[in-house]
Amino acid sequence: MRPSPDCSLCSLCRERTRIVLPDGDPSSGVVFVGEAPGETEDLTGRPFVGRSGKLMERMMSEEGVSRSDVLITNTVKCRPPGNRDPTPEEMVACRPFLDSEICGSRVVVGLGRSACRDLAGYEGRMKDIVNTRMTIKAGGRDIAFIPTFHPAACIYSRESREAFRMTIRMIKREFL
Ligand code: URA
């Protein structure tokens, strides 16, 4: 299930350039969920192609995983103005699309606070849950959920980069 090209289910439609649809392999069973498209994503229509996306791709490839080995998506498919966090209302409006992307998967990786709030209802600090095993429901099924740092948080923090690498190793070992 995808948003229509003229989707106006929430107010993000007013300032977006493009809707940013998932990228990668939907049959991999592994879905990475970020927060929302940024400027580069809004211009290109592809998720995680800006600065944090390039770092994510590099950290993945250093562990022998390519972005085309997994499905990469966001909680909302349109860029929030000024890169603010998406609101709960915007996430709810976009949720049917996210649900359809994750409902057949074996594992979902929640990239950062917004994804963990939207998918697991988690409101605390990321460092308390990173790389723990959780379960979420989508399409009436239980799906494994692994929270990790958002790649943007890895830009300036070696600790976060190390934790992110651990996430990729877990995914590679158990799900790819
Ligand atoms: N940050 C996100 O959360 N998603 C993107 O697609 C790009 C940057």
CSV table of C-alpha atoms and ligand atoms in Angstrom, one decimal:
chain,number,residue,atom,x,y,z
A,1,MET,CA,0.0,0.0,0.0
A,2,ARG,CA,1.5,3.3,-1.1
A,3,PRO,CA,0.4,6.9,-0.8
A,4,SER,CA,-1.1,8.3,-3.9
A,5,PRO,CA,1.2,10.8,-5.8
A,6,ASP,CA,-1.1,13.6,-4.6
A,7,CYS,CA,-1.6,12.3,-1.0
A,8,SER,CA,-3.0,15.0,1.3
A,9,LEU,CA,-3.7,12.8,4.4
A,10,CYS,CA,-1.7,15.3,6.5
A,11,SER,CA,-0.3,18.8,6.3
A,12,LEU,CA,3.2,17.7,5.3
A,13,CYS,CA,1.8,17.6,1.7
A,14,ARG,CA,1.9,21.4,1.6
A,15,GLU,CA,5.6,21.9,1.6
A,16,ARG,CA,7.0,18.6,0.3
A,17,THR,CA,8.7,18.4,-3.1
A,18,ARG,CA,8.3,14.6,-3.4
A,19,ILE,CA,6.9,11.7,-1.5
A,20,VAL,CA,9.8,9.5,-0.4
A,21,LEU,CA,8.9,5.8,-0.8
A,22,PRO,CA,10.7,2.8,0.6
A,23,ASP,CA,13.9,1.7,-1.1
A,24,GLY,CA,15.7,-1.7,-1.2
A,25,ASP,CA,14.4,-5.3,-1.1
A,26,PRO,CA,10.9,-5.7,0.3
A,27,SER,CA,11.4,-9.5,0.2
A,28,SER,CA,14.4,-9.4,2.5
A,29,GLY,CA,12.3,-9.6,5.7
A,30,VAL,CA,14.4,-6.8,7.2
A,31,VAL,CA,13.1,-3.2,7.4
A,32,PHE,CA,15.0,-0.2,8.6
A,33,VAL,CA,12.7,2.6,9.7
A,34,GLY,CA,14.0,6.1,10.1
A,35,GLU,CA,12.2,9.3,11.2
A,36,ALA,CA,11.3,11.4,8.1
A,37,PRO,CA,12.9,12.5,4.8
A,38,GLY,CA,15.3,15.4,5.0
A,39,GLU,CA,16.2,17.9,2.4
A,40,THR,CA,18.1,15.6,0.0
A,41,GLU,CA,15.5,12.9,0.3
A,42,ASP,CA,12.7,15.4,-0.4
A,43,LEU,CA,14.6,16.5,-3.6
A,44,THR,CA,15.5,13.0,-4.8
A,45,GLY,CA,12.5,11.0,-3.6
A,46,ARG,CA,14.8,8.3,-2.1
A,47,PRO,CA,15.2,7.7,1.7
A,48,PHE,CA,18.6,8.1,3.4
A,49,VAL,CA,20.6,9.5,0.6
A,50,GLY,CA,21.8,12.7,2.5
A,51,ARG,CA,24.7,12.9,5.0
A,52,SER,CA,23.3,10.5,7.6
A,53,GLY,CA,22.2,8.1,4.8
A,54,LYS,CA,25.8,8.0,3.4
A,55,LEU,CA,27.2,7.3,6.9
A,56,MET,CA,24.6,4.5,7.4
A,57,GLU,CA,25.5,3.0,4.0
A,58,ARG,CA,29.2,3.1,4.9
A,59,MET,CA,28.7,1.5,8.3
A,60,MET,CA,26.6,-1.2,6.7
A,61,SER,CA,29.1,-1.9,3.9
A,62,GLU,CA,31.9,-2.1,6.5
A,63,GLU,CA,29.9,-5.0,8.0
A,64,GLY,CA,29.3,-6.6,4.5
A,65,VAL,CA,25.7,-5.5,4.2
A,66,SER,CA,24.5,-3.3,1.3
A,67,ARG,CA,21.4,-1.1,1.4
A,68,SER,CA,19.8,-3.2,-1.3
A,69,ASP,CA,19.9,-6.2,1.1
A,70,VAL,CA,17.2,-4.6,3.3
A,71,LEU,CA,14.2,-2.3,2.9
A,72,ILE,CA,14.7,1.3,4.1
A,73,THR,CA,11.8,3.5,4.9
A,74,ASN,CA,10.6,6.2,7.3
A,75,THR,CA,7.7,6.8,9.8
A,76,VAL,CA,6.4,9.5,7.5
A,77,LYS,CA,7.0,9.8,3.8
A,78,CYS,CA,7.1,13.5,3.4
A,79,ARG,CA,9.7,16.0,4.8
A,80,PRO,CA,8.6,18.0,7.8
A,81,PRO,CA,9.4,21.7,7.3
A,82,GLY,CA,12.8,22.7,8.6
A,83,ASN,CA,13.4,19.0,9.5
A,84,ARG,CA,11.4,19.2,12.7
A,85,ASP,CA,10.2,15.9,14.3
A,86,PRO,CA,7.0,14.5,12.7
A,87,THR,CA,4.0,15.0,15.0
A,88,PRO,CA,1.9,12.1,16.3
A,89,GLU,CA,-0.9,13.2,14.0
A,90,GLU,CA,1.4,13.0,10.9
A,91,MET,CA,2.7,9.6,12.0
A,92,VAL,CA,-0.9,8.3,12.5
A,93,ALA,CA,-1.9,9.6,9.0
A,94,CYS,CA,1.1,7.8,7.4
A,95,ARG,CA,0.9,4.6,9.6
A,96,PRO,CA,-1.1,2.5,7.2
A,97,PHE,CA,1.7,2.8,4.6
A,98,LEU,CA,4.3,1.9,7.3
A,99,ASP,CA,2.2,-1.0,8.5
A,100,SER,CA,2.0,-2.4,5.0
A,101,GLU,CA,5.8,-2.1,4.6
A,102,ILE,CA,6.6,-4.0,7.9
A,103,CYS,CA,3.7,-6.4,8.3
A,104,GLY,CA,5.3,-9.2,6.4
A,105,SER,CA,8.8,-8.7,7.8
A,106,ARG,CA,10.9,-10.8,10.2
A,107,VAL,CA,12.6,-7.9,11.9
A,108,VAL,CA,12.2,-4.1,12.1
A,109,VAL,CA,15.1,-1.9,13.0
A,110,GLY,CA,14.0,1.3,14.6
A,111,LEU,CA,16.4,4.1,13.8
A,112,GLY,CA,16.2,6.7,16.6
A,113,ARG,CA,13.6,8.2,18.9
A,114,SER,CA,10.8,9.0,16.4
A,115,ALA,CA,10.8,5.5,15.0
A,116,CYS,CA,10.9,3.9,18.4
A,117,ARG,CA,8.1,6.1,19.7
A,118,ASP,CA,5.9,5.4,16.6
A,119,LEU,CA,6.5,1.7,16.4
A,120,ALA,CA,7.1,0.6,20.1
A,121,GLY,CA,5.5,3.5,22.0
A,122,TYR,CA,8.9,4.1,23.7
A,123,GLU,CA,9.4,7.6,25.1
A,124,GLY,CA,12.7,7.2,27.0
A,125,ARG,CA,16.4,7.6,26.2
A,126,MET,CA,17.7,5.6,23.2
A,127,LYS,CA,20.9,4.5,25.0
A,128,ASP,CA,18.7,2.5,27.5
A,129,ILE,CA,17.2,0.3,24.8
A,130,VAL,CA,19.7,0.3,21.9
A,131,ASN,CA,20.3,-3.3,20.6
A,132,THR,CA,17.8,-4.9,23.0
A,133,ARG,CA,15.2,-7.3,21.5
A,134,MET,CA,11.6,-6.1,21.6
A,135,THR,CA,8.4,-7.2,19.9
A,136,ILE,CA,5.9,-5.0,18.1
A,137,LYS,CA,2.6,-5.8,16.4
A,138,ALA,CA,1.8,-5.1,12.8
A,139,GLY,CA,-0.9,-6.7,10.7
A,140,GLY,CA,-2.0,-8.7,13.7
A,141,ARG,CA,1.5,-10.4,13.9
A,142,ASP,CA,4.3,-10.2,16.4
A,143,ILE,CA,7.5,-8.9,14.7
A,144,ALA,CA,11.0,-8.7,16.2
A,145,PHE,CA,12.0,-5.1,16.8
A,146,ILE,CA,15.6,-3.9,17.4
A,147,PRO,CA,16.0,-0.2,18.4
A,148,THR,CA,19.2,1.5,17.5
A,149,PHE,CA,20.7,5.0,17.2
A,150,HIS,CA,19.6,7.2,14.2
A,151,PRO,CA,22.6,7.5,11.8
A,152,ALA,CA,22.5,11.3,12.3
A,153,ALA,CA,23.4,10.6,16.0
A,154,CYS,CA,26.4,8.5,14.7
A,155,ILE,CA,28.0,11.4,12.9
A,156,TYR,CA,29.6,12.9,16.0
A,157,SER,CA,29.6,10.0,18.4
A,158,ARG,CA,32.0,7.0,18.1
A,159,GLU,CA,30.0,5.2,20.8
A,160,SER,CA,26.8,5.5,18.7
A,161,ARG,CA,28.7,4.3,15.6
A,162,GLU,CA,29.9,1.3,17.5
A,163,ALA,CA,26.4,0.5,18.7
A,164,PHE,CA,25.1,0.9,15.2
A,165,ARG,CA,27.7,-1.6,13.9
A,166,MET,CA,26.6,-4.1,16.6
A,167,THR,CA,23.0,-3.7,15.3
A,168,ILE,CA,24.1,-4.5,11.7
A,169,ARG,CA,26.1,-7.5,13.0
A,170,MET,CA,23.0,-8.8,14.9
A,171,ILE,CA,20.9,-8.4,11.8
A,172,LYS,CA,23.4,-10.0,9.5
A,173,ARG,CA,23.9,-13.0,11.8
A,174,GLU,CA,20.3,-13.7,12.5
A,175,PHE,CA,18.2,-12.4,9.6
A,176,LEU,CA,20.2,-12.1,6.4
B,1,URA,N1,16.7,10.9,8.2
B,1,URA,C1,15.7,10.0,8.2
B,1,URA,O1,15.2,9.7,9.3
B,1,URA,N2,15.2,9.5,7.1
B,1,URA,C2,15.8,9.8,5.9
B,1,URA,O2,15.3,9.3,4.9
B,1,URA,C3,16.9,10.7,5.9
B,1,URA,C4,17.3,11.2,7.0
